[in-house]
Amino acid sequence: MSKKLIELNHISKSFDNTLVLDELDLYIRENEFVTLLGPSGCGKTTLLRIIGGFEKPDIGSVFFDGMDITMLPPNHRQVNTVFQKYALFTHMTIAENIAFGLRIKKKSDAYIKDKIKYALDLVNLPGFENRMPDSLSGGQQQRIAIARAIVNEPKVLLLDEPLGALDLKLRQEMQYELIRLKNELGITFIYVTHDQEEALTMSDTIVVMNQGYIQQIGTPECIYNEPENAFVADFIGESNIIDGVMLEDRLVEIGGQKFACVDTGFEKNEPVDVVIRPEDVELGEPEGGQTEGTVTSIIFKGVHWEIQVESIIGITFMAQTTQHFPVGKRVGISIIPDNFQIMHKPQSEDEEKLIEE
Amino acid sequence: MKSKKVRVLAIPYAVWIVGFTLIPLMFVLAKAVTSPAGGFTFDNLLAIFDPVNRKSLILSLLLAFISTVMCILISYPVALILKSSKIKNKKILMFILILPMWMNFILRILAVQMLLSKNGIINHFLTMAGLSPINIINTPYAIVFGMVYDYLPYMMLPVLNCILAIPDDIIEASRDLGANRLTVLRRIIIPLSLSGIGSGITMVFVPSMTEFVIANILGGGKIQLLGNIIEQEFSVTMNQHLGSGLSVTLMIFVLLTTLLFGRHEDTNKGFVL
């Protein structure tokens, strides 16, 4: 594993008496693509702004490469930011925009010229030197904003929902572009988004946040397959979240029926949250399933059908399948033990609130 | 269909501008190039080179220039402070700043007279504090004071609008790229607020240059701006031809100022109140 580049220790921050970050600890390794993921108001942007130097934490400290930079203003940090709304300097040409940071560092004209060409090639916009920002499309402006940041050779690039203002198609293209850039530059990317698909596509590590707390840190596969709590399960992809009781190791009861699972280490008869991904709910002939139910709705989603099934054990399952089942049809429902994800119920009221909100 | 409607709506303004601006302007131009006897002449236009008139013109331009610069020097820091302050409702503060505009113009100047006069309020307090009284009433300084006091809101509004309209993330982006506060001011804020300063200059310099009421009241009738001379030609000497000639000369300077600084019409889009 590469070394820790950024360390955040016990960061707390509030605005107008509202706590946005609560004693948050996080470290980010060199050359990682880290995504801070969460709903709006979860504190992810504030965290990014603290790393960028635009906000000071009320409590806690920020370390960069072993040095305390908590009080360092943004212009002295070795990080650069790509803003959500591009924030290009509208009174300057593209070349002047890109050269802005280099001119401040008093680089030579020849060096700056080379760098501008290199950066424009890197973001696939060669020959745009003399255009004005207003004459560019949103996607092009965002590429320039990235070019303007990376010519300064930052150790870390901070990206604050950079694709948020772009349309879907362009957003998907830019996701691949960002992964390519990250690999070519070999620097750390810290990416803020509320879009779970974006996070799953691009990240090495995802930090799921809610209400100022980190909910889970892990690889995209880990976050998706092994959510630690109901909030993560619900936020990342779609889920059936069902109340259950853990009867014993590897046996859970939902709706009065026992199901085999692979989870262990729970107390006997402990109430739990059971998470089942909709693509793991298998539908078939009524007799063939572990339980059965009736299709109450079916929606075409392109790749698959999304089906609601009212089961005889009183639970409505959401299923995703490529097979078509008409409304009213009786179906069998089966879920293999591996696909039950069992989670402790939230302990305190605080945690409960977290998940509800 | 639509363009016809628009044309109908423009009629009141067209009547106004033709009846009250273009036609009078024609009269002024016609009088400027004729003598009282009726013959064609350039004498009225060339009258500006008469030493008395020339001196008045130079003083008018100088006082207008000083007032404008002072308005910029006062407005700009205020706008910067407001921009960086965390106050939520900045529009209310703007409103308070331009509140003096709600008072009658003459009243404001009379108030300044009371403040500055020999036995006025400022001198009263200075004497009480054991300091020597200042004697600026009936001097060009008093006139500049009055002009700044009167025209400051016209600089404040466009400058403030322009600076408040600069997105915060542009300023943050420049900080992020290594700019210190001075560089941000020099390379981002000033270039992006030039249009507001331009509008402000037009709106302060032009009326200051043509001013005569402030000079009458705060100059004690001793200081002759070109505006005072023109006024006297119309109301005292009754030489409308000479008055028109000098007016046309002054108009050239107004036109020049507008051409130089008034090109940024688009920046007044946030012009409230």
XYZ file of C-alpha atoms in Angstrom:
630
model
C 0.000 0.000 0.000
C 1.212 3.501 -0.817
C 1.726 6.025 1.947
C -0.887 8.243 3.540
C -0.890 11.649 1.843
C -3.730 13.436 3.592
C -4.846 12.827 7.145
C -7.885 14.407 8.733
C -8.028 14.189 12.519
C -11.215 14.729 14.534
C -12.594 17.328 12.147
C -15.701 19.147 13.364
C -17.356 22.018 11.579
C -20.651 23.789 12.058
C -22.416 26.580 10.198
C -24.981 28.708 12.037
C -25.071 26.209 14.917
C -25.748 23.289 12.575
C -23.140 20.583 12.904
C -21.988 19.645 9.415
C -19.004 17.456 10.279
C -18.754 15.624 13.587
C -15.319 14.457 14.770
C -14.471 12.997 11.434
C -11.310 10.965 10.872
C -10.120 10.033 7.415
C -6.882 9.400 5.608
C -6.240 9.356 1.903
C -3.388 7.465 0.299
C -1.135 8.577 -2.520
C -2.439 7.939 -6.062
C -5.856 6.915 -4.820
C -9.104 7.871 -6.518
C -11.236 8.579 -3.464
C -14.895 9.517 -3.763
C -16.809 11.250 -1.007
C -20.345 10.058 -1.616
C -23.520 11.089 0.113
C -26.799 12.963 -0.180
C -26.782 16.759 -0.247
C -26.082 18.226 3.160
C -24.030 15.251 4.308
C -20.882 17.368 4.682
C -18.951 16.001 1.728
C -18.413 19.381 0.056
C -17.458 20.977 3.363
C -14.873 18.239 3.860
C -13.450 18.926 0.387
C -13.359 22.649 1.094
C -11.462 22.001 4.309
C -8.874 20.029 2.352
C -8.719 22.818 -0.243
C -8.296 25.455 2.445
C -11.512 27.376 1.784
C -12.932 26.505 5.193
C -11.208 26.105 8.534
C -12.410 23.298 10.782
C -13.752 24.392 14.180
C -11.898 21.527 15.798
C -9.384 19.078 14.406
C -6.422 19.218 12.082
C -5.486 18.504 8.492
C -2.138 16.920 7.691
C -0.613 16.906 4.232
C 2.425 14.718 3.667
C 3.045 14.744 7.410
C 2.767 18.514 7.750
C -0.030 20.300 9.614
C -1.744 22.540 7.035
C -4.919 23.289 8.984
C -4.332 27.061 8.959
C -2.596 27.292 5.576
C -4.499 29.469 3.057
C -5.509 27.840 -0.255
C -2.827 29.605 -2.297
C -0.093 27.841 -0.316
C -1.485 24.315 -0.594
C -0.259 21.724 -3.044
C -3.780 20.865 -4.071
C -5.923 22.259 -6.857
C -9.670 22.272 -7.186
C -12.061 21.726 -10.077
C -15.280 23.522 -9.228
C -18.809 22.391 -9.954
C -19.625 25.424 -12.089
C -16.208 25.438 -13.796
C -15.353 28.907 -12.384
C -13.357 29.901 -15.449
C -12.133 33.495 -15.629
C -14.555 34.893 -18.193
C -12.398 37.928 -18.967
C -9.428 35.815 -20.051
C -8.765 33.538 -23.000
C -8.441 29.796 -22.480
C -4.643 30.101 -22.642
C -4.653 32.868 -20.015
C -6.952 30.796 -17.824
C -4.608 27.833 -17.958
C -1.538 30.032 -17.487
C -2.996 31.775 -14.417
C -1.364 29.587 -11.781
C 1.920 29.304 -13.688
C 2.250 33.080 -14.112
C 1.849 33.496 -10.356
C 4.658 30.994 -9.911
C 6.731 33.138 -12.319
C 7.374 30.349 -14.814
C 9.061 31.252 -18.112
C 6.950 32.028 -21.187
C 8.352 29.013 -23.040
C 7.507 26.712 -20.135
C 3.984 28.125 -19.892
C 3.422 27.758 -23.636
C 4.522 24.112 -23.497
C 2.332 23.435 -20.498
C -0.748 24.980 -22.118
C -0.274 22.811 -25.189
C 0.311 19.720 -23.058
C -2.770 20.377 -20.928
C -5.043 21.085 -23.897
C -3.860 17.883 -25.580
C -4.489 15.976 -22.360
C -8.097 17.133 -22.134
C -8.615 16.635 -25.903
C -9.092 20.296 -26.754
C -5.978 21.170 -28.794
C -6.026 24.560 -30.520
C -8.432 26.189 -28.061
C -5.803 28.663 -26.772
C -7.401 31.847 -28.044
C -11.053 31.030 -27.472
C -13.027 32.753 -24.720
C -14.701 30.611 -22.017
C -18.185 31.837 -22.956
C -17.844 30.351 -26.442
C -17.325 26.820 -25.068
C -19.921 24.187 -24.186
C -20.340 23.048 -20.588
C -18.309 19.892 -21.147
C -15.510 21.820 -22.831
C -15.466 24.396 -20.047
C -15.132 21.649 -17.469
C -12.194 20.154 -19.403
C -10.511 23.566 -19.387
C -11.130 23.845 -15.651
C -9.373 20.489 -15.235
C -6.522 21.590 -17.529
C -6.155 24.823 -15.552
C -5.820 22.846 -12.332
C -3.445 20.121 -13.483
C -0.818 22.355 -15.163
C 0.174 23.330 -11.636
C 1.195 19.722 -11.018
C -0.737 19.389 -7.777
C -0.224 16.304 -5.655
C -3.958 16.126 -5.161
C -6.782 17.181 -7.438
C -10.022 18.016 -5.663
C -13.158 17.691 -7.766
C -16.413 19.114 -6.424
C -19.259 17.448 -8.353
C -17.494 18.425 -11.580
C -19.941 16.570 -13.815
C -23.070 17.716 -12.003
C -23.951 20.359 -14.594
C -23.486 18.092 -17.631
C -26.057 15.941 -19.372
C -26.103 12.168 -18.930
C -24.259 11.159 -22.103
C -21.502 13.695 -21.574
C -21.255 12.740 -17.931
C -20.570 9.121 -18.858
C -17.927 10.148 -21.397
C -16.268 12.403 -18.845
C -16.173 9.571 -16.296
C -13.912 7.593 -18.634
C -11.883 10.735 -19.334
C -11.315 11.281 -15.616
C -10.186 7.700 -15.063
C -7.765 8.042 -18.002
C -6.474 11.381 -16.651
C -5.988 9.934 -13.203
C -3.935 7.076 -14.625
C -1.857 9.311 -16.906
C -1.116 11.881 -14.215
C -0.560 9.400 -11.402
C -1.850 11.791 -8.744
C -4.490 11.570 -6.034
C -8.057 12.470 -6.960
C -10.589 13.367 -4.285
C -13.978 13.431 -5.903
C -17.233 14.641 -4.393
C -20.544 13.424 -5.755
C -24.043 12.428 -4.768
C -24.276 10.122 -7.781
C -23.662 6.554 -6.615
C -23.170 5.252 -10.140
C -20.394 7.801 -10.753
C -18.779 6.747 -7.491
C -18.940 3.030 -8.315
C -17.558 3.569 -11.830
C -14.500 5.656 -11.044
C -13.314 5.157 -7.491
C -10.599 3.076 -5.892
C -12.142 3.904 -2.538
C -15.591 5.214 -1.686
C -16.308 7.112 1.516
C -20.057 7.062 2.136
C -21.161 10.003 4.257
C -24.398 11.033 5.895
C -25.220 13.785 8.388
C -21.582 14.624 8.989
C -20.558 11.052 9.759
C -18.672 8.539 7.687
C -20.971 5.561 7.204
C -18.583 3.224 5.441
C -15.213 3.278 3.688
C -14.324 0.633 1.148
C -13.817 -0.396 -2.452
C -16.840 -0.033 -4.754
C -17.354 -3.829 -4.716
C -17.199 -3.930 -0.937
C -19.591 -1.014 -0.490
C -22.081 -2.483 -2.932
C -21.923 -6.092 -1.853
C -21.320 -5.683 1.857
C -23.068 -2.499 3.006
C -22.456 -1.996 6.699
C -25.807 -0.460 7.491
C -29.216 0.180 6.000
C -28.303 3.740 4.972
C -25.404 2.566 2.814
C -27.470 -0.253 1.380
C -30.274 2.115 0.519
C -28.042 4.850 -0.869
C -25.859 2.620 -3.026
C -28.109 1.050 -5.588
C -31.595 -0.173 -4.866
C -32.386 -2.526 -2.036
C -35.075 -4.431 -0.263
C -34.555 -3.542 3.392
C -36.632 -5.846 5.581
C -37.050 -6.248 9.353
C -35.909 -9.688 10.459
C -34.815 -11.730 13.433
C -31.528 -13.614 13.548
C -32.536 -16.984 14.995
C -29.047 -18.433 15.115
C -25.860 -18.358 13.033
C -26.717 -18.723 9.331
C -30.489 -18.643 9.901
C -32.692 -15.565 9.646
C -36.442 -15.225 9.968
C -38.393 -12.726 7.909
C -42.191 -12.534 7.801
C -42.377 -15.645 9.931
C -40.394 -17.743 7.463
C -36.878 -19.057 7.989
C -34.198 -18.424 5.376
C -30.663 -19.729 5.229
C -27.944 -17.083 5.093
C -24.155 -16.964 5.577
C -23.916 -14.399 8.378
C -22.668 -15.280 11.832
C -21.808 -13.544 15.082
C -25.254 -12.187 15.973
C -26.976 -12.739 19.268
C -29.720 -15.305 19.406
C -33.082 -13.794 18.345
C -31.476 -10.400 17.665
C -33.697 -8.078 15.585
C -31.794 -7.175 12.407
C -32.111 -5.332 9.106
C -32.000 -7.689 6.155
C -30.844 -6.244 2.842
C -31.492 -8.014 -0.445
C -30.467 -6.464 -3.761
C -33.360 -6.557 -6.274
C -31.222 -8.399 -8.850
C -30.763 -11.165 -6.258
C -34.486 -11.803 -5.904
C -35.089 -14.706 -8.287
C -38.557 -15.250 -9.704
C -39.802 -18.520 -11.162
C -42.655 -21.038 -11.131
C -44.844 -20.781 -7.972
C -43.943 -24.268 -6.775
C -40.203 -23.887 -7.255
C -39.535 -21.006 -4.817
C -38.826 -20.650 -1.109
C -41.989 -18.596 -0.882
C -44.506 -17.337 -3.378
C -46.280 -14.127 -4.294
C -48.234 -12.132 -6.860
C -46.803 -9.572 -9.308
C -48.347 -6.173 -8.488
C -46.427 -3.977 -10.914
C -43.869 -4.238 -13.679
C -41.840 -1.414 -15.153
C -39.513 -1.601 -18.150
C -36.069 -0.209 -17.288
C -34.218 -0.935 -20.518
C -31.774 -3.614 -19.481
C -34.234 -5.338 -17.169
C -37.755 -5.307 -15.806
C -38.385 -3.956 -12.323
C -41.088 -6.012 -10.664
C -42.917 -5.623 -7.354
C -44.063 -8.902 -5.859
C -46.485 -9.093 -2.931
C -45.462 -12.281 -1.126
C -47.627 -14.531 1.032
C -45.358 -13.858 4.032
C -46.535 -10.209 3.972
C -43.417 -8.661 2.460
C -43.229 -6.793 -0.831
C -40.064 -7.651 -2.703
C -38.576 -5.580 -5.483
C -36.985 -7.782 -8.133
C -34.999 -7.019 -11.253
C -35.009 -9.606 -14.016
C -34.730 -9.869 -17.778
C -37.812 -12.131 -17.865
C -41.281 -10.646 -18.205
C -43.953 -11.524 -15.606
C -47.402 -9.959 -16.188
C -49.236 -8.208 -13.341
C -51.376 -10.675 -11.366
C -49.191 -13.688 -12.168
C -48.318 -15.973 -9.278
C -44.563 -16.495 -8.986
C -42.138 -18.335 -6.787
C -39.471 -16.296 -4.980
C -36.035 -17.621 -4.129
C -32.923 -15.980 -2.704
C -29.684 -17.870 -2.237
C -27.999 -17.664 1.219
C -25.049 -15.560 -0.084
C -27.389 -12.765 -1.140
C -28.813 -12.027 2.305
C -26.941 -9.130 3.866
C -27.661 -9.035 7.607
C -27.074 -5.848 9.589
C -27.389 -4.852 13.224
C -30.272 -2.500 13.950
C -29.074 1.041 14.790
C -28.246 1.152 18.499
C -28.966 4.687 19.605
C -31.650 7.168 18.651
C -28.942 9.229 16.961
C -28.094 6.413 14.649
C -31.754 5.753 14.029
C -32.214 9.363 12.997
C -29.235 9.063 10.714
C -30.795 6.320 8.755
C -34.274 7.753 8.576
C -33.023 11.043 7.244
C -47.504 41.315 -35.745
C -45.195 41.370 -32.792
C -42.962 44.082 -34.167
C -46.011 46.238 -34.830
C -47.063 45.939 -31.187
C -43.586 46.861 -30.069
C -43.628 49.888 -32.337
C -46.919 51.061 -30.823
C -45.427 50.782 -27.339
C -42.491 52.942 -28.418
C -44.682 55.900 -29.423
C -44.737 57.704 -26.029
C -40.977 57.534 -25.796
C -40.548 58.613 -29.414
C -42.802 61.628 -28.830
C -40.876 62.442 -25.694
C -37.422 62.194 -27.189
C -38.350 64.130 -30.331
C -40.362 66.802 -28.521
C -38.203 67.315 -25.476
C -34.739 66.302 -26.544
C -34.165 66.402 -30.302
C -36.101 69.575 -31.154
C -34.655 71.615 -28.238
C -31.238 70.315 -29.189
C -31.784 71.627 -32.704
C -32.676 75.051 -31.269
C -29.534 75.034 -29.152
C -27.384 74.037 -32.135
C -29.037 76.671 -34.316
C -28.506 79.410 -31.717
C -24.930 78.301 -31.156
C -23.980 79.070 -34.753
C -25.864 82.350 -35.127
C -25.330 85.811 -33.692
C -28.042 87.780 -31.857
C -28.336 89.871 -35.048
C -29.192 86.728 -36.992
C -26.074 86.036 -39.090
C -24.131 82.790 -39.203
C -21.052 82.812 -36.963
C -18.563 80.587 -35.147
C -17.985 83.219 -32.470
C -20.188 81.477 -29.870
C -18.333 78.207 -30.260
C -14.942 79.887 -30.257
C -15.914 81.821 -27.130
C -14.566 78.911 -25.114
C -11.065 80.177 -25.895
C -11.826 83.416 -24.127
C -9.614 83.374 -20.982
C -12.535 83.609 -18.536
C -14.482 80.816 -20.183
C -11.415 78.676 -20.685
C -10.535 79.002 -17.017
C -14.083 77.982 -16.045
C -13.991 74.996 -18.353
C -10.669 73.821 -16.941
C -11.957 74.292 -13.367
C -15.169 72.393 -14.242
C -13.213 69.512 -15.695
C -10.751 69.495 -12.793
C -13.407 69.519 -10.061
C -15.432 66.863 -11.901
C -12.298 64.749 -12.246
C -11.400 65.081 -8.566
C -14.986 64.312 -7.485
C -15.099 61.236 -9.698
C -11.790 59.915 -8.406
C -12.910 60.470 -4.819
C -16.188 58.691 -5.495
C -14.228 55.699 -6.830
C -11.863 55.779 -3.848
C -14.797 55.773 -1.435
C -17.066 53.289 -3.262
C -14.540 50.640 -4.150
C -13.361 49.709 -0.637
C -16.967 49.719 0.602
C -17.926 47.362 -2.226
C -14.981 45.081 -1.442
C -15.861 44.986 2.259
C -19.497 44.197 1.456
C -18.400 41.496 -0.982
C -16.261 39.720 1.575
C -18.641 40.190 4.505
C -20.811 37.293 5.528
C -23.936 39.446 5.831
C -26.859 37.660 4.260
C -28.967 40.534 2.984
C -26.526 42.755 1.147
C -29.307 44.436 -0.810
C -30.584 46.054 2.412
C -27.141 47.479 3.079
C -27.038 48.806 -0.457
C -30.381 50.415 0.164
C -29.072 52.126 3.297
C -25.995 53.333 1.434
C -28.046 55.091 -1.194
C -30.713 56.324 1.204
C -29.473 59.967 0.938
C -30.697 59.869 -2.676
C -34.228 59.988 -1.320
C -33.714 63.503 -0.028
C -34.148 66.529 -2.214
C -30.967 67.493 -4.029
C -31.092 71.175 -3.025
C -31.832 70.249 0.584
C -28.779 68.046 0.674
C -26.567 70.827 -0.641
C -28.039 73.318 1.829
C -27.281 70.809 4.569
C -23.683 70.599 3.388
C -23.587 74.385 3.479
C -24.716 74.324 7.113
C -22.073 71.752 7.900
C -19.191 73.576 6.244
C -20.020 77.252 6.868
C -17.803 79.451 9.046
C -20.102 79.130 12.029
C -21.330 75.741 10.917
C -21.614 72.467 12.729
C -18.169 71.099 11.853
C -16.420 74.266 12.970
C -18.557 74.342 16.107
C -17.296 70.921 17.119
C -13.716 71.727 16.089
C -13.732 74.816 18.324
C -15.257 72.834 21.164
C -12.471 70.303 20.821
C -9.962 73.123 21.004
C -8.932 72.844 17.363
C -8.734 75.661 14.868
C -11.802 75.977 12.613
C -11.492 75.093 8.959
C -12.376 77.577 6.331
C -13.455 75.718 3.242
C -16.891 77.150 2.498
C -16.898 79.214 -0.713
C -13.802 77.415 -1.976
C -13.460 74.719 -4.686
C -12.957 72.181 -1.861
C -16.476 72.795 -0.634
C -17.787 72.303 -4.162
C -15.923 68.999 -4.491
C -17.291 67.957 -1.109
C -20.825 68.741 -2.289
C -20.359 66.924 -5.576
C -18.993 63.808 -3.888
C -21.780 63.909 -1.332
C -24.398 64.264 -4.024
C -23.113 61.894 -6.665
C -21.551 59.140 -4.552
C -24.587 56.830 -4.831
C -24.307 56.938 -8.619
C -20.813 55.499 -8.338
C -21.642 53.202 -5.435
C -24.531 51.433 -7.145
C -22.896 50.254 -10.389
C -19.598 49.438 -8.665
C -21.332 47.488 -5.912
C -23.601 45.669 -8.362
C -20.658 44.712 -10.481
C -18.491 43.487 -7.609
C -21.291 41.596 -5.868
C -22.055 39.875 -9.181
C -18.589 38.300 -9.359
C -19.159 34.622 -8.453
C -17.441 33.505 -5.252
C -16.107 30.381 -6.910
C -14.132 32.455 -9.430
C -12.404 34.184 -6.534
C -11.874 30.842 -4.801
C -10.531 29.358 -8.036
C -7.915 32.084 -8.286
C -6.935 31.596 -4.635
C -6.717 27.880 -5.343
C -4.351 28.519 -8.253
C -1.972 30.360 -5.957
C -3.149 33.969 -6.042
C -2.766 36.007 -2.862
C -5.388 38.612 -1.981
C -3.636 41.384 -3.899
C -3.353 39.258 -7.048
C -7.024 38.350 -6.784
C -7.861 42.060 -6.637
C -5.533 42.970 -9.502
C -6.246 40.137 -11.905
C -9.820 39.135 -11.105
C -11.878 41.687 -9.200
C -10.665 44.899 -10.844
C -10.873 43.587 -14.431
C -14.332 42.172 -13.781
C -15.584 45.413 -12.218
C -14.196 47.826 -14.832
C -17.595 48.027 -16.497
C -19.202 49.110 -13.216
C -16.511 51.728 -12.685
C -17.108 52.865 -16.282
C -20.823 53.365 -15.681
C -20.049 55.121 -12.413
C -17.606 57.483 -14.098
C -20.199 58.424 -16.706
C -22.841 58.985 -14.088
C -20.634 61.076 -11.779
C -18.294 62.874 -14.155
C -20.958 64.116 -16.578
C -23.266 65.784 -14.042
C -20.279 67.114 -12.046
C -18.844 68.673 -15.185
C -22.082 70.464 -16.026
C -22.904 71.377 -12.417
C -23.806 74.950 -11.426
C -26.192 74.744 -8.435
C -23.608 73.229 -6.087
C -21.112 75.874 -7.176
C -23.679 78.601 -6.514
C -24.514 77.451 -3.014
C -21.189 76.088 -1.753
C -19.002 78.432 -3.811
C -20.833 81.490 -2.556
C -21.180 82.791 -6.110
C -17.444 83.467 -6.207
C -16.418 80.387 -8.130
C -17.437 80.255 -11.744
C -17.763 76.845 -13.314
C -18.673 76.681 -16.983
C -22.169 75.674 -15.913
C -22.504 78.921 -13.950
C -21.425 80.978 -16.949
C -23.911 79.209 -19.215
C -26.675 79.708 -16.665
C -25.881 83.421 -16.450
C -25.900 83.806 -20.214
C -29.451 82.472 -20.229
C -30.839 84.094 -17.064
C -28.813 87.273 -16.417
C -26.969 88.460 -19.528
C -29.739 87.087 -21.731
C -27.335 86.122 -24.505
C -28.878 82.782 -25.464
C -26.579 82.504 -28.472
C -23.396 82.640 -26.422
C -24.980 80.335 -23.807
C -25.847 77.829 -26.511
C -22.357 78.015 -27.971
C -20.776 77.227 -24.615
C -23.355 74.461 -24.025
C -22.431 72.800 -27.288
C -18.754 72.957 -26.313
C -19.544 71.312 -22.992
C -21.652 68.736 -24.794
C -18.589 67.627 -26.733
C -16.897 66.739 -23.456
C -20.015 64.906 -22.250
C -20.049 62.960 -25.485
C -16.361 62.111 -25.184
C -16.826 60.843 -21.615
C -19.780 58.713 -22.612
C -17.872 57.256 -25.549
C -14.866 56.499 -23.361
C -16.578 55.036 -20.312
C -20.219 54.400 -21.137
C -19.807 51.390 -23.370
C -20.685 48.813 -20.751
C -24.453 49.030 -20.833
C -24.860 45.338 -20.041
C -23.421 45.660 -16.549
C -26.391 47.522 -15.170
C -28.621 44.514 -15.335
C -28.610 44.224 -11.560
C -29.546 47.847 -11.097
C -32.174 47.760 -8.347
C -34.029 50.388 -6.312
